[in-house]
GROMACS .gro file of C-alpha atoms in nm:
model
  335
    1MET     CA    1  -2.321   1.112   1.672
    2GLU     CA    2  -2.247   1.106   2.042
    3GLY     CA    3  -2.020   0.852   2.135
    4PRO     CA    4  -1.999   0.668   2.453
    5LEU     CA    5  -1.773   0.846   2.729
    6GLN     CA    6  -1.489   0.647   2.899
    7THR     CA    7  -1.658   0.623   3.244
    8SER     CA    8  -1.454   0.323   3.355
    9ILE     CA    9  -1.173   0.448   3.581
   10ASP     CA   10  -0.949   0.151   3.439
   11VAL     CA   11  -0.873   0.333   3.127
   12CYS     CA   12  -0.732   0.622   3.303
   13HIS     CA   13  -0.558   0.426   3.599
   14GLU     CA   14  -0.204   0.503   3.453
   15ASN     CA   15  -0.240   0.875   3.513
   16GLY     CA   16  -0.316   0.829   3.879
   17GLN     CA   17   0.034   0.925   4.013
   18TRP     CA   18   0.171   1.121   3.712
   19MET     CA   19   0.330   1.404   3.911
   20SER     CA   20   0.558   1.127   4.100
   21GLN     CA   21   0.668   0.999   3.775
   22LEU     CA   22   0.785   1.341   3.642
   23PRO     CA   23   1.142   1.370   3.529
   24GLU     CA   24   1.382   1.479   3.829
   25LYS     CA   25   1.463   1.780   3.616
   26LEU     CA   26   1.151   1.914   3.669
   27TRP     CA   27   1.099   1.904   4.017
   28ASP     CA   28   1.218   2.240   4.098
   29THR     CA   29   0.978   2.394   3.839
   30PRO     CA   30   0.707   2.605   3.993
   31LEU     CA   31   0.367   2.430   3.948
   32TYR     CA   32   0.255   2.752   3.743
   33ASN     CA   33   0.539   2.671   3.490
   34LEU     CA   34   0.409   2.316   3.448
   35ALA     CA   35   0.104   2.200   3.264
   36LEU     CA   36  -0.177   2.065   3.469
   37PRO     CA   37  -0.504   1.910   3.383
   38GLY     CA   38  -0.828   2.011   3.549
   39SER     CA   39  -1.179   1.955   3.545
   40HIS     CA   40  -1.419   2.259   3.495
   41ASP     CA   41  -1.729   2.244   3.731
   42THR     CA   42  -1.592   1.957   3.876
   43MET     CA   43  -1.917   1.840   4.094
   44THR     CA   44  -2.187   1.848   3.826
   45TYR     CA   45  -2.166   1.471   3.839
   46CYS     CA   46  -2.381   1.458   4.119
   47LEU     CA   47  -2.645   1.738   4.085
   48ASP     CA   48  -2.949   1.682   4.247
   49LYS     CA   49  -3.241   1.616   3.990
   50ASN     CA   50  -3.503   1.730   4.274
   51SER     CA   51  -3.313   2.045   4.366
   52ALA     CA   52  -3.466   2.410   4.352
   53VAL     CA   53  -3.293   2.628   4.113
   54SER     CA   54  -2.989   2.798   4.285
   55GLY     CA   55  -3.040   3.181   4.391
   56ASN     CA   56  -2.819   3.302   4.134
   57GLU     CA   57  -3.007   3.210   3.841
   58SER     CA   58  -3.257   3.456   3.670
   59LYS     CA   59  -3.584   3.526   3.765
   60LEU     CA   60  -3.724   3.394   3.462
   61VAL     CA   61  -3.559   3.081   3.495
   62LYS     CA   62  -3.692   3.025   3.847
   63PHE     CA   63  -4.051   3.110   3.731
   64LEU     CA   64  -4.062   2.861   3.441
   65ASN     CA   65  -3.897   2.602   3.673
   66LYS     CA   66  -4.181   2.657   3.900
   67CYS     CA   67  -4.453   2.681   3.646
   68ILE     CA   68  -4.349   2.377   3.390
   69PRO     CA   69  -4.084   2.165   3.606
   70CYS     CA   70  -4.141   1.881   3.419
   71ILE     CA   71  -4.017   2.040   3.100
   72VAL     CA   72  -3.750   2.305   3.208
   73HIS     CA   73  -3.582   2.073   3.497
   74PRO     CA   74  -3.451   1.791   3.260
   75VAL     CA   75  -3.346   2.088   3.005
   76ILE     CA   76  -3.134   2.224   3.306
   77MET     CA   77  -2.978   1.882   3.404
   78LYS     CA   78  -2.888   1.830   3.041
   79TRP     CA   79  -2.701   2.154   2.997
   80SER     CA   80  -2.533   2.181   3.361
   81THR     CA   81  -2.377   1.834   3.366
   82THR     CA   82  -2.003   1.867   3.270
   83GLN     CA   83  -1.871   1.578   3.453
   84VAL     CA   84  -1.957   1.194   3.474
   85LEU     CA   85  -1.639   1.070   3.667
   86THR     CA   86  -1.663   1.124   4.058
   87VAL     CA   87  -1.430   1.367   4.217
   88THR     CA   88  -1.182   1.050   4.314
   89GLU     CA   89  -1.222   0.894   3.955
   90GLN     CA   90  -1.118   1.265   3.821
   91LEU     CA   91  -0.814   1.262   4.026
   92GLU     CA   92  -0.751   0.879   3.951
   93ALA     CA   93  -0.787   0.994   3.586
   94GLY     CA   94  -0.489   1.263   3.631
   95ALA     CA   95  -0.693   1.607   3.695
   96ARG     CA   96  -0.509   1.833   3.970
   97TYR     CA   97  -0.725   2.142   3.913
   98LEU     CA   98  -1.080   2.078   4.096
   99ASP     CA   99  -1.324   2.379   4.012
  100PHE     CA  100  -1.549   2.369   4.312
  101ARG     CA  101  -1.863   2.597   4.247
  102ILE     CA  102  -1.986   2.671   4.636
  103ALA     CA  103  -2.319   2.764   4.786
  104HIS     CA  104  -2.549   2.775   5.063
  105LYS     CA  105  -2.888   2.679   4.993
  106ALA     CA  106  -3.172   2.972   5.055
  107ASN     CA  107  -3.365   2.908   5.357
  108ASP     CA  108  -3.135   2.667   5.492
  109PRO     CA  109  -3.076   2.713   5.856
  110SER     CA  110  -2.797   2.460   5.883
  111LEU     CA  111  -2.440   2.525   5.795
  112ASN     CA  112  -2.436   2.268   5.513
  113LEU     CA  113  -2.271   2.399   5.193
  114TYR     CA  114  -2.312   2.222   4.851
  115PHE     CA  115  -2.171   2.258   4.541
  116VAL     CA  116  -2.374   2.435   4.215
  117HIS     CA  117  -2.437   2.489   3.860
  118MET     CA  118  -2.816   2.635   3.812
  119VAL     CA  119  -2.899   2.342   4.057
  120TYR     CA  120  -2.736   2.224   4.364
  121THR     CA  121  -2.543   1.844   4.436
  122THR     CA  122  -2.669   1.584   4.660
  123VAL     CA  123  -2.334   1.603   4.830
  124THR     CA  124  -2.190   1.844   5.071
  125VAL     CA  125  -1.873   2.013   5.030
  126GLN     CA  126  -1.728   1.882   5.369
  127ASP     CA  127  -1.802   1.504   5.254
  128VAL     CA  128  -1.632   1.572   4.943
  129LEU     CA  129  -1.346   1.745   5.132
  130TRP     CA  130  -1.276   1.440   5.319
  131GLU     CA  131  -1.298   1.196   5.006
  132VAL     CA  132  -1.005   1.416   4.860
  133LEU     CA  133  -0.805   1.381   5.174
  134LYS     CA  134  -0.863   1.016   5.152
  135TRP     CA  135  -0.725   1.000   4.798
  136LEU     CA  136  -0.452   1.214   4.902
  137GLU     CA  137  -0.333   0.986   5.161
  138THR     CA  138  -0.283   0.714   4.923
  139HIS     CA  139  -0.100   0.943   4.675
  140PRO     CA  140   0.148   1.116   4.884
  141GLN     CA  141   0.326   1.272   4.618
  142GLU     CA  142   0.031   1.408   4.402
  143VAL     CA  143  -0.029   1.795   4.457
  144ILE     CA  144  -0.383   1.895   4.399
  145ILE     CA  145  -0.544   2.281   4.378
  146LEU     CA  146  -0.857   2.353   4.502
  147ALA     CA  147  -1.040   2.661   4.311
  148CYS     CA  148  -1.331   2.739   4.558
  149ARG     CA  149  -1.548   3.003   4.360
  150ASN     CA  150  -1.898   3.122   4.317
  151PHE     CA  151  -1.974   3.141   4.697
  152ASP     CA  152  -2.367   3.163   4.619
  153GLY     CA  153  -2.538   3.271   4.945
  154LEU     CA  154  -2.231   3.265   5.164
  155THR     CA  155  -2.215   3.508   5.461
  156ARG     CA  156  -1.905   3.606   5.677
  157ARG     CA  157  -2.026   3.325   5.931
  158LEU     CA  158  -2.052   3.058   5.673
  159HIS     CA  159  -1.699   3.159   5.504
  160ARG     CA  160  -1.540   3.120   5.820
  161HIS     CA  161  -1.718   2.774   5.858
  162LEU     CA  162  -1.584   2.681   5.532
  163ILE     CA  163  -1.231   2.758   5.583
  164ALA     CA  164  -1.218   2.599   5.949
  165ARG     CA  165  -1.326   2.289   5.771
  166ILE     CA  166  -1.064   2.322   5.507
  167LYS     CA  167  -0.803   2.379   5.769
  168GLU     CA  168  -0.948   2.111   5.997
  169ILE     CA  169  -0.940   1.867   5.710
  170PHE     CA  170  -0.610   1.903   5.537
  171HIS     CA  171  -0.408   2.040   5.794
  172CYS     CA  172  -0.051   2.053   5.722
  173LYS     CA  173  -0.087   1.938   5.372
  174LEU     CA  174  -0.214   2.267   5.308
  175CYS     CA  175   0.063   2.489   5.108
  176PRO     CA  176   0.109   2.844   5.222
  177ARG     CA  177   0.087   3.125   4.951
  178ASN     CA  178   0.451   3.230   5.067
  179VAL     CA  179   0.610   2.953   4.946
  180VAL     CA  180   0.724   2.867   4.574
  181PRO     CA  181   0.540   2.537   4.520
  182THR     CA  182   0.755   2.318   4.310
  183LEU     CA  183   0.746   1.966   4.356
  184ARG     CA  184   1.036   1.918   4.565
  185THR     CA  185   0.910   2.157   4.825
  186MET     CA  186   0.599   2.033   4.853
  187TRP     CA  187   0.726   1.690   4.902
  188GLN     CA  188   0.970   1.818   5.175
  189HIS     CA  189   0.736   1.970   5.344
  190GLY     CA  190   0.440   1.744   5.294
  191HIS     CA  191   0.213   1.995   5.094
  192GLN     CA  192  -0.039   1.841   4.880
  193VAL     CA  193  -0.319   2.085   4.873
  194ILE     CA  194  -0.326   2.458   4.711
  195VAL     CA  195  -0.664   2.620   4.829
  196SER     CA  196  -0.746   2.898   4.543
  197TYR     CA  197  -1.042   3.149   4.746
  198GLU     CA  198  -1.212   3.347   4.545
  199ASP     CA  199  -1.271   3.615   4.812
  200ASP     CA  200  -1.001   3.859   4.880
  201LEU     CA  201  -1.110   3.954   5.262
  202GLU     CA  202  -1.071   3.579   5.353
  203VAL     CA  203  -0.763   3.552   5.147
  204GLU     CA  204  -0.605   3.835   5.325
  205LYS     CA  205  -0.643   3.650   5.676
  206HIS     CA  206  -0.539   3.312   5.619
  207ARG     CA  207  -0.192   3.226   5.515
  208GLU     CA  208  -0.311   2.895   5.389
  209LEU     CA  209  -0.539   3.053   5.114
  210TRP     CA  210  -0.407   3.157   4.789
  211PRO     CA  211  -0.576   3.426   4.551
  212ALA     CA  212  -0.820   3.356   4.303
  213ILE     CA  213  -0.650   3.181   3.995
  214PRO     CA  214  -0.779   3.344   3.667
  215TYR     CA  215  -0.970   3.140   3.447
  216TRP     CA  216  -0.986   3.208   3.083
  217TRP     CA  217  -1.348   3.162   3.011
  218GLY     CA  218  -1.435   3.197   2.619
  219ASN     CA  219  -1.802   3.182   2.674
  220LYS     CA  220  -1.847   3.037   2.317
  221THR     CA  221  -2.069   2.792   2.162
  222ALA     CA  222  -1.830   2.703   1.831
  223THR     CA  223  -1.488   2.580   1.884
  224ARG     CA  224  -1.314   2.794   1.608
  225ALA     CA  225  -1.444   3.095   1.839
  226LEU     CA  226  -1.321   2.949   2.148
  227ILE     CA  227  -0.972   2.865   2.014
  228GLN     CA  228  -0.944   3.218   1.869
  229TYR     CA  229  -1.026   3.363   2.215
  230LEU     CA  230  -0.742   3.138   2.379
  231GLU     CA  231  -0.519   3.271   2.121
  232ARG     CA  232  -0.601   3.628   2.186
  233MET     CA  233  -0.553   3.571   2.561
  234LYS     CA  234  -0.218   3.411   2.493
  235ARG     CA  235  -0.082   3.674   2.302
  236ARG     CA  236  -0.141   3.935   2.553
  237GLY     CA  237   0.044   3.742   2.797
  238ARG     CA  238  -0.025   3.493   3.090
  239PRO     CA  239  -0.022   3.553   3.419
  240GLU     CA  240   0.270   3.545   3.627
  241LYS     CA  241   0.148   3.241   3.865
  242PHE     CA  242  -0.193   3.002   3.817
  243PHE     CA  243  -0.397   3.042   3.541
  244VAL     CA  244  -0.669   2.828   3.379
  245ALA     CA  245  -0.724   2.792   3.022
  246GLY     CA  246  -1.066   2.677   2.974
  247ILE     CA  247  -1.132   2.445   2.683
  248ASN     CA  248  -1.494   2.410   2.755
  249VAL     CA  249  -1.783   2.510   2.524
  250THR     CA  250  -2.057   2.688   2.654
  251GLU     CA  251  -2.413   2.699   2.562
  252ASN     CA  252  -2.666   2.993   2.544
  253LEU     CA  253  -3.039   3.003   2.503
  254ARG     CA  254  -3.020   3.013   2.113
  255TYR     CA  255  -2.796   2.726   2.107
  256ILE     CA  256  -3.044   2.516   2.323
  257LEU     CA  257  -3.317   2.638   2.147
  258ILE     CA  258  -3.180   2.522   1.809
  259HIS     CA  259  -3.054   2.193   1.940
  260PRO     CA  260  -3.379   2.090   2.148
  261PHE     CA  261  -3.255   1.742   2.164
  262GLY     CA  262  -2.872   1.826   2.225
  263SER     CA  263  -2.704   1.816   2.578
  264LEU     CA  264  -2.364   2.001   2.688
  265LYS     CA  265  -2.249   1.618   2.654
  266LYS     CA  266  -2.311   1.601   2.274
  267MET     CA  267  -2.174   1.973   2.226
  268THR     CA  268  -1.845   1.864   2.392
  269LEU     CA  269  -1.809   1.575   2.217
  270LYS     CA  270  -1.831   1.741   1.903
  271SER     CA  271  -1.579   1.990   1.982
  272LEU     CA  272  -1.289   1.769   2.124
  273PRO     CA  273  -1.112   1.685   1.784
  274CYS     CA  274  -1.007   2.022   1.720
  275LEU     CA  275  -0.943   2.088   2.088
  276LYS     CA  276  -0.724   1.820   2.093
  277ILE     CA  277  -0.509   1.958   1.810
  278TRP     CA  278  -0.450   2.310   1.980
  279ILE     CA  279  -0.377   2.115   2.321
  280ARG     CA  280  -0.100   1.917   2.136
  281GLN     CA  281   0.048   2.261   2.027
  282GLN     CA  282   0.089   2.437   2.353
  283TYR     CA  283   0.401   2.463   2.550
  284PRO     CA  284   0.400   2.523   2.923
  285GLY     CA  285   0.675   2.745   3.107
  286PRO     CA  286   0.705   3.120   3.213
  287LYS     CA  287   0.716   3.297   2.903
  288LYS     CA  288   0.423   3.516   2.744
  289GLU     CA  289   0.229   3.254   2.527
  290CYS     CA  290   0.312   2.937   2.766
  291ILE     CA  291   0.011   2.788   2.910
  292ASN     CA  292  -0.038   2.630   3.272
  293ILE     CA  293  -0.357   2.461   3.371
  294ILE     CA  294  -0.608   2.332   3.092
  295ALA     CA  295  -0.947   2.256   3.223
  296GLY     CA  296  -1.216   2.088   3.022
  297ASP     CA  297  -1.571   1.909   3.021
  298PHE     CA  298  -1.610   1.548   3.054
  299ILE     CA  299  -1.254   1.468   3.116
  300GLY     CA  300  -1.277   1.075   3.104
  301ASN     CA  301  -1.356   1.121   2.766
  302ASP     CA  302  -1.063   1.124   2.474
  303ASP     CA  303  -0.695   1.149   2.561
  304PHE     CA  304  -0.744   1.508   2.699
  305VAL     CA  305  -0.585   1.429   3.045
  306LYS     CA  306  -0.284   1.245   2.882
  307ASP     CA  307  -0.220   1.496   2.611
  308VAL     CA  308  -0.199   1.774   2.893
  309ILE     CA  309   0.054   1.590   3.083
  310GLU     CA  310   0.266   1.505   2.802
  311LEU     CA  311   0.305   1.901   2.726
  312ASN     CA  312   0.561   1.867   3.038
  313LYS     CA  313   0.778   1.654   2.803
  314LYS     CA  314   0.841   1.997   2.629
  315ILE     CA  315   0.993   2.152   2.905
  316ASN     CA  316   1.357   2.231   2.903
  317PRO     CA  317   1.440   2.400   3.246
  318GLN     CA  318   1.733   2.556   3.127
  319LEU     CA  319   1.513   2.750   2.840
  320HIS     CA  320   1.229   2.756   3.052
  321CYS     CA  321   0.996   2.746   2.746
  322GLN     CA  322   1.057   2.683   2.399
  323SER     CA  323   0.969   2.955   2.197
  324LYS     CA  324   0.968   2.781   1.849
  325GLY     CA  325   0.580   2.746   1.754
  326ALA     CA  326   0.469   2.881   2.104
  327GLY     CA  327   0.143   3.063   2.044
  328LYS     CA  328   0.123   2.990   1.652
  329SER     CA  329  -0.176   2.795   1.522
  330SER     CA  330  -0.139   2.628   1.177
  331ILE     CA  331  -0.481   2.458   1.191
  332GLU     CA  332  -0.771   2.548   0.978
  333PHE     CA  333  -1.107   2.465   1.174
  334SER     CA  334  -1.432   2.423   1.023
  335ALA     CA  335  -1.624   2.405   1.334
   0.00000   0.00000   0.00000
């Protein structure tokens, strides 16, 4: 049975400044060796109910939505919405990795950019970047990672426009990619934003842009299969710098047809108990089976953010990462 999501930010307010409250022994640890909570498909809380289907979707989805929108569009909304907290509330809840899927609407003569997940958002990218800046100005010791991805419909001109707005809005808060991003270094230089940009050509031109951050996406409907995938990825070894372990289950057409009254929200809530156990077993650090960013759906629910933050208590800067138990799973799953 579906439980209520904790949409009141009061329940999460204690995590609003968690980075500034980390022990000093962790201030010189690179951020890619800390445990950072993040949100998957951050902006889906404001998808536009009247939006056209994005240009990236299949011809079949577009055709069905055009022919029977009263049936198809509500289904799309149920299975595209991954968050209920606003971007400010997600930051206040403790999320420090934001997953921005950016797009330009087809046949739109303006330079306006939106976020997208099957359909477009009601808000523009520029307005949300200003909202993020406003939050940062009241939280001067918090650092966030903006993963700019997807880029559906963006021309080189639109890329230039987006990057110019990012630089204009965040200015000296942007951390150049040649910096080793420890909290102490970020604080000393006033850096608060790391922008991961999923376009190699643009990254080469701008020192303020970091390369695309790898995202371990299991693309699994079953919780057990997702955890098995994440464990396989850990055994292969973590990337050298930032990377994301996505704990988001993913629907497919078969799953939707079998669960006609379901939604991504119900699917996610069902998976949380097992995923919670998996999260608490993880270790941050530089070693092969350590984790870094963990991103999930509906982050205002359960203790997801708190559990990820508390993983940092396991870090011993001298030992870097405790190997005892790292990468081993003693859970039996029935999901």
